[in-house]
Amino acid sequence: MNCYFWTTILFFFCFSLFGQEQHDINQEDSIPTKHIIGFSPSKAQKVNGLNINYWYNKSPSVSTNGIELGIHPLGIPFTLLTITHPVKMISNAWSEMDNPEKRGLNSPGKINGIRLGIAFLDYKTINGIELNLAGNYATTVNGISMTPLVNAHYNVNGLGLAIFGNIDARVNGIQIGLFNKCKKLRGLQIGLWNKNGKRSLPFFNWQFKG
């Protein structure tokens, strides 16, 4: 009797797991997907290969497995503004760092791979490497972020490398640049001037706990 009872329970448990797995597979299959090459904005929600980002998307939800290439024209004036008014651009970015809702951090958009372009203003999570001309804004990076101008992230888990400077809200890793600033640092800062939630120092700074 006990053997029959536990066999029945085990059968229904396995059946439930199989049904849930099939549901998840069907949900994944229903996501509009482009293979080899895709464009953003578009109806596609996933790109496996090269995703060409040709225009700013205020509510990005596209996930890329491969490379995202940013060529939208808004990156050009944004680069010029960053070069001619770096203090104002950094101040604006810094003022919004404590507002994750405004920064769009609940966006489902992700990049698993490499992000290349002029400047990125949309909100995504990068698992890999991002390289661009003007800067990376309002993103979460798990990996490496590099630019000759300014990095301004909400979350960095890894390395932020910017010639002018890094302005990040939360960093678990290393900031390298002329000027580095971080609200919640768990790691190191290397640059001409470095500021975190604990102290400000030239050349080298650190914070490993609050």
mmCIF file with all atom_site columns, C-alpha atoms in Angstrom:
data_model
loop_
_atom_site.group_PDB
_atom_site.id
_atom_site.type_symbol
_atom_site.label_atom_id
_atom_site.label_alt_id
_atom_site.label_comp_id
_atom_site.label_asym_id
_atom_site.label_entity_id
_atom_site.label_seq_id
_atom_site.pdbx_PDB_ins_code
_atom_site.Cartn_x
_atom_site.Cartn_y
_atom_site.Cartn_z
_atom_site.occupancy
_atom_site.B_iso_or_equiv
_atom_site.pdbx_formal_charge
_atom_site.auth_seq_id
_atom_site.auth_comp_id
_atom_site.auth_asym_id
_atom_site.auth_atom_id
_atom_site.pdbx_PDB_model_num
ATOM 1   C CA . MET A 1 1   ? 0.000  0.000  0.000   1.00 0.00 ? 1   MET A CA 1
ATOM 2   C CA . ASN A 1 2   ? 2.755  2.413  0.994   1.00 0.00 ? 2   ASN A CA 1
ATOM 3   C CA . CYS A 1 3   ? 4.728  1.492  -2.139  1.00 0.00 ? 3   CYS A CA 1
ATOM 4   C CA . TYR A 1 4   ? 1.699  2.206  -4.341  1.00 0.00 ? 4   TYR A CA 1
ATOM 5   C CA . PHE A 1 5   ? 1.085  5.542  -2.586  1.00 0.00 ? 5   PHE A CA 1
ATOM 6   C CA . TRP A 1 6   ? 4.652  6.823  -3.010  1.00 0.00 ? 6   TRP A CA 1
ATOM 7   C CA . THR A 1 7   ? 4.803  5.610  -6.616  1.00 0.00 ? 7   THR A CA 1
ATOM 8   C CA . THR A 1 8   ? 1.677  7.625  -7.394  1.00 0.00 ? 8   THR A CA 1
ATOM 9   C CA . ILE A 1 9   ? 3.109  10.740 -5.696  1.00 0.00 ? 9   ILE A CA 1
ATOM 10  C CA . LEU A 1 10  ? 6.377  10.380 -7.626  1.00 0.00 ? 10  LEU A CA 1
ATOM 11  C CA . PHE A 1 11  ? 4.501  9.980  -10.918 1.00 0.00 ? 11  PHE A CA 1
ATOM 12  C CA . PHE A 1 12  ? 2.484  13.170 -10.437 1.00 0.00 ? 12  PHE A CA 1
ATOM 13  C CA . PHE A 1 13  ? 5.601  15.099 -9.323  1.00 0.00 ? 13  PHE A CA 1
ATOM 14  C CA . CYS A 1 14  ? 7.552  14.097 -12.450 1.00 0.00 ? 14  CYS A CA 1
ATOM 15  C CA . PHE A 1 15  ? 4.546  14.871 -14.652 1.00 0.00 ? 15  PHE A CA 1
ATOM 16  C CA . SER A 1 16  ? 4.294  18.371 -13.141 1.00 0.00 ? 16  SER A CA 1
ATOM 17  C CA . LEU A 1 17  ? 7.991  19.051 -13.739 1.00 0.00 ? 17  LEU A CA 1
ATOM 18  C CA . PHE A 1 18  ? 7.712  17.873 -17.345 1.00 0.00 ? 18  PHE A CA 1
ATOM 19  C CA . GLY A 1 19  ? 4.679  20.076 -17.922 1.00 0.00 ? 19  GLY A CA 1
ATOM 20  C CA . GLN A 1 20  ? 6.435  23.142 -16.495 1.00 0.00 ? 20  GLN A CA 1
ATOM 21  C CA . GLU A 1 21  ? 9.525  22.490 -18.642 1.00 0.00 ? 21  GLU A CA 1
ATOM 22  C CA . GLN A 1 22  ? 7.395  22.189 -21.772 1.00 0.00 ? 22  GLN A CA 1
ATOM 23  C CA . HIS A 1 23  ? 5.641  25.456 -20.858 1.00 0.00 ? 23  HIS A CA 1
ATOM 24  C CA . ASP A 1 24  ? 8.997  27.243 -20.496 1.00 0.00 ? 24  ASP A CA 1
ATOM 25  C CA . ILE A 1 25  ? 10.204 25.836 -23.833 1.00 0.00 ? 25  ILE A CA 1
ATOM 26  C CA . ASN A 1 26  ? 7.019  26.956 -25.574 1.00 0.00 ? 26  ASN A CA 1
ATOM 27  C CA . GLN A 1 27  ? 7.364  30.437 -24.053 1.00 0.00 ? 27  GLN A CA 1
ATOM 28  C CA . GLU A 1 28  ? 10.960 30.684 -25.297 1.00 0.00 ? 28  GLU A CA 1
ATOM 29  C CA . ASP A 1 29  ? 9.953  29.509 -28.768 1.00 0.00 ? 29  ASP A CA 1
ATOM 30  C CA . SER A 1 30  ? 7.279  32.222 -28.911 1.00 0.00 ? 30  SER A CA 1
ATOM 31  C CA . ILE A 1 31  ? 9.862  35.050 -28.515 1.00 0.00 ? 31  ILE A CA 1
ATOM 32  C CA . PRO A 1 32  ? 10.421 36.822 -31.884 1.00 0.00 ? 32  PRO A CA 1
ATOM 33  C CA . THR A 1 33  ? 14.013 35.915 -32.737 1.00 0.00 ? 33  THR A CA 1
ATOM 34  C CA . LYS A 1 34  ? 16.459 36.857 -35.484 1.00 0.00 ? 34  LYS A CA 1
ATOM 35  C CA . HIS A 1 35  ? 19.428 34.687 -36.354 1.00 0.00 ? 35  HIS A CA 1
ATOM 36  C CA . ILE A 1 36  ? 22.780 35.788 -37.839 1.00 0.00 ? 36  ILE A CA 1
ATOM 37  C CA . ILE A 1 37  ? 21.732 39.465 -38.179 1.00 0.00 ? 37  ILE A CA 1
ATOM 38  C CA . GLY A 1 38  ? 19.015 41.653 -36.666 1.00 0.00 ? 38  GLY A CA 1
ATOM 39  C CA . PHE A 1 39  ? 18.108 45.307 -36.172 1.00 0.00 ? 39  PHE A CA 1
ATOM 40  C CA . SER A 1 40  ? 17.016 47.406 -33.212 1.00 0.00 ? 40  SER A CA 1
ATOM 41  C CA . PRO A 1 41  ? 14.438 48.845 -32.760 1.00 0.00 ? 41  PRO A CA 1
ATOM 42  C CA . SER A 1 42  ? 12.374 46.121 -34.414 1.00 0.00 ? 42  SER A CA 1
ATOM 43  C CA . LYS A 1 43  ? 9.779  43.499 -33.563 1.00 0.00 ? 43  LYS A CA 1
ATOM 44  C CA . ALA A 1 44  ? 12.499 41.002 -32.701 1.00 0.00 ? 44  ALA A CA 1
ATOM 45  C CA . GLN A 1 45  ? 13.074 40.491 -28.993 1.00 0.00 ? 45  GLN A CA 1
ATOM 46  C CA . LYS A 1 46  ? 16.166 38.313 -29.375 1.00 0.00 ? 46  LYS A CA 1
ATOM 47  C CA . VAL A 1 47  ? 19.098 38.311 -31.789 1.00 0.00 ? 47  VAL A CA 1
ATOM 48  C CA . ASN A 1 48  ? 21.529 35.433 -32.079 1.00 0.00 ? 48  ASN A CA 1
ATOM 49  C CA . GLY A 1 49  ? 24.455 36.894 -33.998 1.00 0.00 ? 49  GLY A CA 1
ATOM 50  C CA . LEU A 1 50  ? 24.903 40.567 -34.974 1.00 0.00 ? 50  LEU A CA 1
ATOM 51  C CA . ASN A 1 51  ? 22.388 43.129 -33.704 1.00 0.00 ? 51  ASN A CA 1
ATOM 52  C CA . ILE A 1 52  ? 22.626 46.533 -35.443 1.00 0.00 ? 52  ILE A CA 1
ATOM 53  C CA . ASN A 1 53  ? 21.302 49.250 -33.142 1.00 0.00 ? 53  ASN A CA 1
ATOM 54  C CA . TYR A 1 54  ? 20.452 52.079 -35.555 1.00 0.00 ? 54  TYR A CA 1
ATOM 55  C CA . TRP A 1 55  ? 18.290 54.281 -33.301 1.00 0.00 ? 55  TRP A CA 1
ATOM 56  C CA . TYR A 1 56  ? 17.789 55.069 -29.630 1.00 0.00 ? 56  TYR A CA 1
ATOM 57  C CA . ASN A 1 57  ? 15.246 52.795 -27.988 1.00 0.00 ? 57  ASN A CA 1
ATOM 58  C CA . LYS A 1 58  ? 13.719 54.345 -24.850 1.00 0.00 ? 58  LYS A CA 1
ATOM 59  C CA . SER A 1 59  ? 12.395 50.999 -23.604 1.00 0.00 ? 59  SER A CA 1
ATOM 60  C CA . PRO A 1 60  ? 14.902 48.436 -24.850 1.00 0.00 ? 60  PRO A CA 1
ATOM 61  C CA . SER A 1 61  ? 13.956 44.814 -24.427 1.00 0.00 ? 61  SER A CA 1
ATOM 62  C CA . VAL A 1 62  ? 16.047 43.135 -27.120 1.00 0.00 ? 62  VAL A CA 1
ATOM 63  C CA . SER A 1 63  ? 18.520 40.528 -25.931 1.00 0.00 ? 63  SER A CA 1
ATOM 64  C CA . THR A 1 64  ? 21.608 39.828 -28.007 1.00 0.00 ? 64  THR A CA 1
ATOM 65  C CA . ASN A 1 65  ? 23.721 36.707 -27.964 1.00 0.00 ? 65  ASN A CA 1
ATOM 66  C CA . GLY A 1 66  ? 26.750 37.801 -29.938 1.00 0.00 ? 66  GLY A CA 1
ATOM 67  C CA . ILE A 1 67  ? 27.608 41.387 -30.918 1.00 0.00 ? 67  ILE A CA 1
ATOM 68  C CA . GLU A 1 68  ? 25.587 44.588 -30.708 1.00 0.00 ? 68  GLU A CA 1
ATOM 69  C CA . LEU A 1 69  ? 26.803 47.360 -33.009 1.00 0.00 ? 69  LEU A CA 1
ATOM 70  C CA . GLY A 1 70  ? 25.573 50.874 -32.174 1.00 0.00 ? 70  GLY A CA 1
ATOM 71  C CA . ILE A 1 71  ? 25.443 53.196 -35.179 1.00 0.00 ? 71  ILE A CA 1
ATOM 72  C CA . HIS A 1 72  ? 22.513 55.464 -34.302 1.00 0.00 ? 72  HIS A CA 1
ATOM 73  C CA . PRO A 1 73  ? 23.173 59.136 -35.203 1.00 0.00 ? 73  PRO A CA 1
ATOM 74  C CA . LEU A 1 74  ? 22.341 60.441 -31.711 1.00 0.00 ? 74  LEU A CA 1
ATOM 75  C CA . GLY A 1 75  ? 25.705 59.126 -30.624 1.00 0.00 ? 75  GLY A CA 1
ATOM 76  C CA . ILE A 1 76  ? 27.531 61.804 -32.648 1.00 0.00 ? 76  ILE A CA 1
ATOM 77  C CA . PRO A 1 77  ? 26.129 64.947 -30.923 1.00 0.00 ? 77  PRO A CA 1
ATOM 78  C CA . PHE A 1 78  ? 26.300 63.139 -27.598 1.00 0.00 ? 78  PHE A CA 1
ATOM 79  C CA . THR A 1 79  ? 30.016 62.550 -28.168 1.00 0.00 ? 79  THR A CA 1
ATOM 80  C CA . LEU A 1 80  ? 30.546 66.236 -29.000 1.00 0.00 ? 80  LEU A CA 1
ATOM 81  C CA . LEU A 1 81  ? 28.658 67.316 -25.863 1.00 0.00 ? 81  LEU A CA 1
ATOM 82  C CA . THR A 1 82  ? 30.757 64.991 -23.732 1.00 0.00 ? 82  THR A CA 1
ATOM 83  C CA . ILE A 1 83  ? 33.961 66.456 -25.198 1.00 0.00 ? 83  ILE A CA 1
ATOM 84  C CA . THR A 1 84  ? 32.915 70.132 -24.961 1.00 0.00 ? 84  THR A CA 1
ATOM 85  C CA . HIS A 1 85  ? 30.938 69.983 -21.683 1.00 0.00 ? 85  HIS A CA 1
ATOM 86  C CA . PRO A 1 86  ? 32.329 67.037 -19.719 1.00 0.00 ? 86  PRO A CA 1
ATOM 87  C CA . VAL A 1 87  ? 31.541 68.485 -16.274 1.00 0.00 ? 87  VAL A CA 1
ATOM 88  C CA . LYS A 1 88  ? 27.864 69.088 -17.094 1.00 0.00 ? 88  LYS A CA 1
ATOM 89  C CA . MET A 1 89  ? 27.438 65.668 -18.682 1.00 0.00 ? 89  MET A CA 1
ATOM 90  C CA . ILE A 1 90  ? 29.048 63.959 -15.712 1.00 0.00 ? 90  ILE A CA 1
ATOM 91  C CA . SER A 1 91  ? 26.948 66.004 -13.273 1.00 0.00 ? 91  SER A CA 1
ATOM 92  C CA . ASN A 1 92  ? 23.729 65.029 -15.053 1.00 0.00 ? 92  ASN A CA 1
ATOM 93  C CA . ALA A 1 93  ? 24.696 61.366 -15.038 1.00 0.00 ? 93  ALA A CA 1
ATOM 94  C CA . TRP A 1 94  ? 25.676 61.487 -11.372 1.00 0.00 ? 94  TRP A CA 1
ATOM 95  C CA . SER A 1 95  ? 22.400 63.131 -10.299 1.00 0.00 ? 95  SER A CA 1
ATOM 96  C CA . GLU A 1 96  ? 20.403 60.149 -11.590 1.00 0.00 ? 96  GLU A CA 1
ATOM 97  C CA . MET A 1 97  ? 22.569 57.371 -10.210 1.00 0.00 ? 97  MET A CA 1
ATOM 98  C CA . ASP A 1 98  ? 20.396 56.771 -7.138  1.00 0.00 ? 98  ASP A CA 1
ATOM 99  C CA . ASN A 1 99  ? 17.194 56.413 -9.148  1.00 0.00 ? 99  ASN A CA 1
ATOM 100 C CA . PRO A 1 100 ? 17.124 52.914 -10.662 1.00 0.00 ? 100 PRO A CA 1
ATOM 101 C CA . GLU A 1 101 ? 13.570 53.363 -11.955 1.00 0.00 ? 101 GLU A CA 1
ATOM 102 C CA . LYS A 1 102 ? 14.557 56.498 -13.868 1.00 0.00 ? 102 LYS A CA 1
ATOM 103 C CA . ARG A 1 103 ? 17.652 54.737 -15.144 1.00 0.00 ? 103 ARG A CA 1
ATOM 104 C CA . GLY A 1 104 ? 15.479 51.999 -16.599 1.00 0.00 ? 104 GLY A CA 1
ATOM 105 C CA . LEU A 1 105 ? 17.213 49.208 -14.725 1.00 0.00 ? 105 LEU A CA 1
ATOM 106 C CA . ASN A 1 106 ? 14.209 46.932 -14.890 1.00 0.00 ? 106 ASN A CA 1
ATOM 107 C CA . SER A 1 107 ? 14.605 46.613 -18.639 1.00 0.00 ? 107 SER A CA 1
ATOM 108 C CA . PRO A 1 108 ? 14.871 42.977 -19.739 1.00 0.00 ? 108 PRO A CA 1
ATOM 109 C CA . GLY A 1 109 ? 17.390 43.813 -22.466 1.00 0.00 ? 109 GLY A CA 1
ATOM 110 C CA . LYS A 1 110 ? 20.694 41.944 -22.223 1.00 0.00 ? 110 LYS A CA 1
ATOM 111 C CA . ILE A 1 111 ? 23.839 41.496 -24.244 1.00 0.00 ? 111 ILE A CA 1
ATOM 112 C CA . ASN A 1 112 ? 25.762 38.289 -23.836 1.00 0.00 ? 112 ASN A CA 1
ATOM 113 C CA . GLY A 1 113 ? 28.928 39.011 -25.752 1.00 0.00 ? 113 GLY A CA 1
ATOM 114 C CA . ILE A 1 114 ? 30.344 42.302 -27.075 1.00 0.00 ? 114 ILE A CA 1
ATOM 115 C CA . ARG A 1 115 ? 28.886 45.796 -27.431 1.00 0.00 ? 115 ARG A CA 1
ATOM 116 C CA . LEU A 1 116 ? 30.549 48.204 -29.882 1.00 0.00 ? 116 LEU A CA 1
ATOM 117 C CA . GLY A 1 117 ? 29.569 51.730 -30.903 1.00 0.00 ? 117 GLY A CA 1
ATOM 118 C CA . ILE A 1 118 ? 29.789 55.505 -30.601 1.00 0.00 ? 118 ILE A CA 1
ATOM 119 C CA . ALA A 1 119 ? 27.776 56.020 -27.423 1.00 0.00 ? 119 ALA A CA 1
ATOM 120 C CA . PHE A 1 120 ? 25.084 54.000 -25.672 1.00 0.00 ? 120 PHE A CA 1
ATOM 121 C CA . LEU A 1 121 ? 22.213 55.677 -23.870 1.00 0.00 ? 121 LEU A CA 1
ATOM 122 C CA . ASP A 1 122 ? 19.795 52.776 -23.514 1.00 0.00 ? 122 ASP A CA 1
ATOM 123 C CA . TYR A 1 123 ? 19.421 50.603 -20.465 1.00 0.00 ? 123 TYR A CA 1
ATOM 124 C CA . LYS A 1 124 ? 20.789 47.093 -20.769 1.00 0.00 ? 124 LYS A CA 1
ATOM 125 C CA . THR A 1 125 ? 22.791 44.508 -18.896 1.00 0.00 ? 125 THR A CA 1
ATOM 126 C CA . ILE A 1 126 ? 26.067 43.594 -20.544 1.00 0.00 ? 126 ILE A CA 1
ATOM 127 C CA . ASN A 1 127 ? 27.589 40.227 -19.776 1.00 0.00 ? 127 ASN A CA 1
ATOM 128 C CA . GLY A 1 128 ? 30.921 40.515 -21.517 1.00 0.00 ? 128 GLY A CA 1
ATOM 129 C CA . ILE A 1 129 ? 32.736 43.525 -23.013 1.00 0.00 ? 129 ILE A CA 1
ATOM 130 C CA . GLU A 1 130 ? 31.607 46.983 -24.138 1.00 0.00 ? 130 GLU A CA 1
ATOM 131 C CA . LEU A 1 131 ? 33.762 49.351 -26.190 1.00 0.00 ? 131 LEU A CA 1
ATOM 132 C CA . ASN A 1 132 ? 32.701 52.742 -27.495 1.00 0.00 ? 132 ASN A CA 1
ATOM 133 C CA . LEU A 1 133 ? 33.838 56.262 -28.316 1.00 0.00 ? 133 LEU A CA 1
ATOM 134 C CA . ALA A 1 134 ? 31.874 58.595 -26.025 1.00 0.00 ? 134 ALA A CA 1
ATOM 135 C CA . GLY A 1 135 ? 30.771 56.542 -23.062 1.00 0.00 ? 135 GLY A CA 1
ATOM 136 C CA . ASN A 1 136 ? 28.487 53.965 -21.564 1.00 0.00 ? 136 ASN A CA 1
ATOM 137 C CA . TYR A 1 137 ? 25.474 55.266 -19.656 1.00 0.00 ? 137 TYR A CA 1
ATOM 138 C CA . ALA A 1 138 ? 22.775 53.689 -17.504 1.00 0.00 ? 138 ALA A CA 1
ATOM 139 C CA . THR A 1 139 ? 23.908 50.107 -17.869 1.00 0.00 ? 139 THR A CA 1
ATOM 140 C CA . THR A 1 140 ? 24.900 47.186 -15.711 1.00 0.00 ? 140 THR A CA 1
ATOM 141 C CA . VAL A 1 141 ? 28.179 45.585 -16.709 1.00 0.00 ? 141 VAL A CA 1
ATOM 142 C CA . ASN A 1 142 ? 29.366 42.147 -15.725 1.00 0.00 ? 142 ASN A CA 1
ATOM 143 C CA . GLY A 1 143 ? 32.776 42.144 -17.356 1.00 0.00 ? 143 GLY A CA 1
ATOM 144 C CA . ILE A 1 144 ? 34.818 44.978 -18.895 1.00 0.00 ? 144 ILE A CA 1
ATOM 145 C CA . SER A 1 145 ? 33.783 48.475 -20.021 1.00 0.00 ? 145 SER A CA 1
ATOM 146 C CA . MET A 1 146 ? 36.239 50.675 -21.973 1.00 0.00 ? 146 MET A CA 1
ATOM 147 C CA . THR A 1 147 ? 35.979 54.141 -23.528 1.00 0.00 ? 147 THR A CA 1
ATOM 148 C CA . PRO A 1 148 ? 38.327 57.101 -24.181 1.00 0.00 ? 148 PRO A CA 1
ATOM 149 C CA . LEU A 1 149 ? 35.854 59.515 -22.525 1.00 0.00 ? 149 LEU A CA 1
ATOM 150 C CA . VAL A 1 150 ? 33.457 58.774 -19.646 1.00 0.00 ? 150 VAL A CA 1
ATOM 151 C CA . ASN A 1 151 ? 31.843 55.686 -18.153 1.00 0.00 ? 151 ASN A CA 1
ATOM 152 C CA . ALA A 1 152 ? 28.666 56.257 -16.129 1.00 0.00 ? 152 ALA A CA 1
ATOM 153 C CA . HIS A 1 153 ? 27.112 52.983 -15.009 1.00 0.00 ? 153 HIS A CA 1
ATOM 154 C CA . TYR A 1 154 ? 24.688 51.985 -12.338 1.00 0.00 ? 154 TYR A CA 1
ATOM 155 C CA . ASN A 1 155 ? 26.388 48.654 -11.670 1.00 0.00 ? 155 ASN A CA 1
ATOM 156 C CA . VAL A 1 156 ? 29.855 47.423 -12.596 1.00 0.00 ? 156 VAL A CA 1
ATOM 157 C CA . ASN A 1 157 ? 31.029 43.959 -11.670 1.00 0.00 ? 157 ASN A CA 1
ATOM 158 C CA . GLY A 1 158 ? 34.495 43.856 -13.151 1.00 0.00 ? 158 GLY A CA 1
ATOM 159 C CA . LEU A 1 159 ? 36.667 46.561 -14.744 1.00 0.00 ? 159 LEU A CA 1
ATOM 160 C CA . GLY A 1 160 ? 35.746 50.109 -15.792 1.00 0.00 ? 160 GLY A CA 1
ATOM 161 C CA . LEU A 1 161 ? 38.461 51.743 -17.924 1.00 0.00 ? 161 LEU A CA 1
ATOM 162 C CA . ALA A 1 162 ? 37.964 55.326 -19.162 1.00 0.00 ? 162 ALA A CA 1
ATOM 163 C CA . ILE A 1 163 ? 40.697 57.826 -20.008 1.00 0.00 ? 163 ILE A CA 1
ATOM 164 C CA . PHE A 1 164 ? 38.729 60.816 -18.680 1.00 0.00 ? 164 PHE A CA 1
ATOM 165 C CA . GLY A 1 165 ? 36.991 59.051 -15.844 1.00 0.00 ? 165 GLY A CA 1
ATOM 166 C CA . ASN A 1 166 ? 34.471 56.640 -14.350 1.00 0.00 ? 166 ASN A CA 1
ATOM 167 C CA . ILE A 1 167 ? 31.291 57.859 -12.645 1.00 0.00 ? 167 ILE A CA 1
ATOM 168 C CA . ASP A 1 168 ? 29.526 54.791 -11.303 1.00 0.00 ? 168 ASP A CA 1
ATOM 169 C CA . ALA A 1 169 ? 26.931 54.175 -8.607  1.00 0.00 ? 169 ALA A CA 1
ATOM 170 C CA . ARG A 1 170 ? 28.059 50.694 -7.577  1.00 0.00 ? 170 ARG A CA 1
ATOM 171 C CA . VAL A 1 171 ? 31.295 48.916 -8.385  1.00 0.00 ? 171 VAL A CA 1
ATOM 172 C CA . ASN A 1 172 ? 32.523 45.497 -7.397  1.00 0.00 ? 172 ASN A CA 1
ATOM 173 C CA . GLY A 1 173 ? 35.931 45.561 -9.031  1.00 0.00 ? 173 GLY A CA 1
ATOM 174 C CA . ILE A 1 174 ? 38.278 48.255 -10.362 1.00 0.00 ? 174 ILE A CA 1
ATOM 175 C CA . GLN A 1 175 ? 37.922 51.784 -11.761 1.00 0.00 ? 175 GLN A CA 1
ATOM 176 C CA . ILE A 1 176 ? 40.824 53.152 -13.847 1.00 0.00 ? 176 ILE A CA 1
ATOM 177 C CA . GLY A 1 177 ? 40.818 56.698 -15.240 1.00 0.00 ? 177 GLY A CA 1
ATOM 178 C CA . LEU A 1 178 ? 42.009 60.252 -14.606 1.00 0.00 ? 178 LEU A CA 1
ATOM 179 C CA . PHE A 1 179 ? 39.041 60.842 -12.282 1.00 0.00 ? 179 PHE A CA 1
ATOM 180 C CA . ASN A 1 180 ? 37.052 58.109 -10.573 1.00 0.00 ? 180 ASN A CA 1
ATOM 181 C CA . LYS A 1 181 ? 33.943 58.429 -8.453  1.00 0.00 ? 181 LYS A CA 1
ATOM 182 C CA . CYS A 1 182 ? 31.735 55.757 -6.945  1.00 0.00 ? 182 CYS A CA 1
ATOM 183 C CA . LYS A 1 183 ? 28.948 55.842 -4.357  1.00 0.00 ? 183 LYS A CA 1
ATOM 184 C CA . LYS A 1 184 ? 29.278 52.208 -3.250  1.00 0.00 ? 184 LYS A CA 1
ATOM 185 C CA . LEU A 1 185 ? 32.669 50.700 -3.999  1.00 0.00 ? 185 LEU A CA 1
ATOM 186 C CA . ARG A 1 186 ? 33.911 47.225 -3.223  1.00 0.00 ? 186 ARG A CA 1
ATOM 187 C CA . GLY A 1 187 ? 37.327 47.268 -4.807  1.00 0.00 ? 187 GLY A CA 1
ATOM 188 C CA . LEU A 1 188 ? 40.003 49.671 -6.080  1.00 0.00 ? 188 LEU A CA 1
ATOM 189 C CA . GLN A 1 189 ? 40.293 53.034 -7.826  1.00 0.00 ? 189 GLN A CA 1
ATOM 190 C CA . ILE A 1 190 ? 43.390 54.045 -9.782  1.00 0.00 ? 190 ILE A CA 1
ATOM 191 C CA . GLY A 1 191 ? 43.701 57.577 -11.175 1.00 0.00 ? 191 GLY A CA 1
ATOM 192 C CA . LEU A 1 192 ? 44.682 61.203 -10.634 1.00 0.00 ? 192 LEU A CA 1
ATOM 193 C CA . TRP A 1 193 ? 41.795 61.712 -8.192  1.00 0.00 ? 193 TRP A CA 1
ATOM 194 C CA . ASN A 1 194 ? 39.614 59.002 -6.681  1.00 0.00 ? 194 ASN A CA 1
ATOM 195 C CA . LYS A 1 195 ? 36.513 59.363 -4.537  1.00 0.00 ? 195 LYS A CA 1
ATOM 196 C CA . ASN A 1 196 ? 34.286 56.742 -2.954  1.00 0.00 ? 196 ASN A CA 1
ATOM 197 C CA . GLY A 1 197 ? 31.844 56.532 -0.059  1.00 0.00 ? 197 GLY A CA 1
ATOM 198 C CA . LYS A 1 198 ? 34.642 56.380 2.489   1.00 0.00 ? 198 LYS A CA 1
ATOM 199 C CA . ARG A 1 199 ? 37.403 58.757 1.352   1.00 0.00 ? 199 ARG A CA 1
ATOM 200 C CA . SER A 1 200 ? 38.995 60.811 -1.437  1.00 0.00 ? 200 SER A CA 1
ATOM 201 C CA . LEU A 1 201 ? 42.614 60.208 -2.404  1.00 0.00 ? 201 LEU A CA 1
ATOM 202 C CA . PRO A 1 202 ? 44.986 60.884 -5.290  1.00 0.00 ? 202 PRO A CA 1
ATOM 203 C CA . PHE A 1 203 ? 46.472 58.079 -7.371  1.00 0.00 ? 203 PHE A CA 1
ATOM 204 C CA . PHE A 1 204 ? 45.093 55.100 -5.459  1.00 0.00 ? 204 PHE A CA 1
ATOM 205 C CA . ASN A 1 205 ? 41.991 54.472 -3.379  1.00 0.00 ? 205 ASN A CA 1
ATOM 206 C CA . TRP A 1 206 ? 40.037 51.522 -2.021  1.00 0.00 ? 206 TRP A CA 1
ATOM 207 C CA . GLN A 1 207 ? 36.938 50.463 -0.143  1.00 0.00 ? 207 GLN A CA 1
ATOM 208 C CA . PHE A 1 208 ? 36.031 46.924 0.794   1.00 0.00 ? 208 PHE A CA 1
ATOM 209 C CA . LYS A 1 209 ? 33.227 47.505 3.284   1.00 0.00 ? 209 LYS A CA 1
ATOM 210 C CA . GLY A 1 210 ? 30.785 50.236 4.263   1.00 0.00 ? 210 GLY A CA 1
#
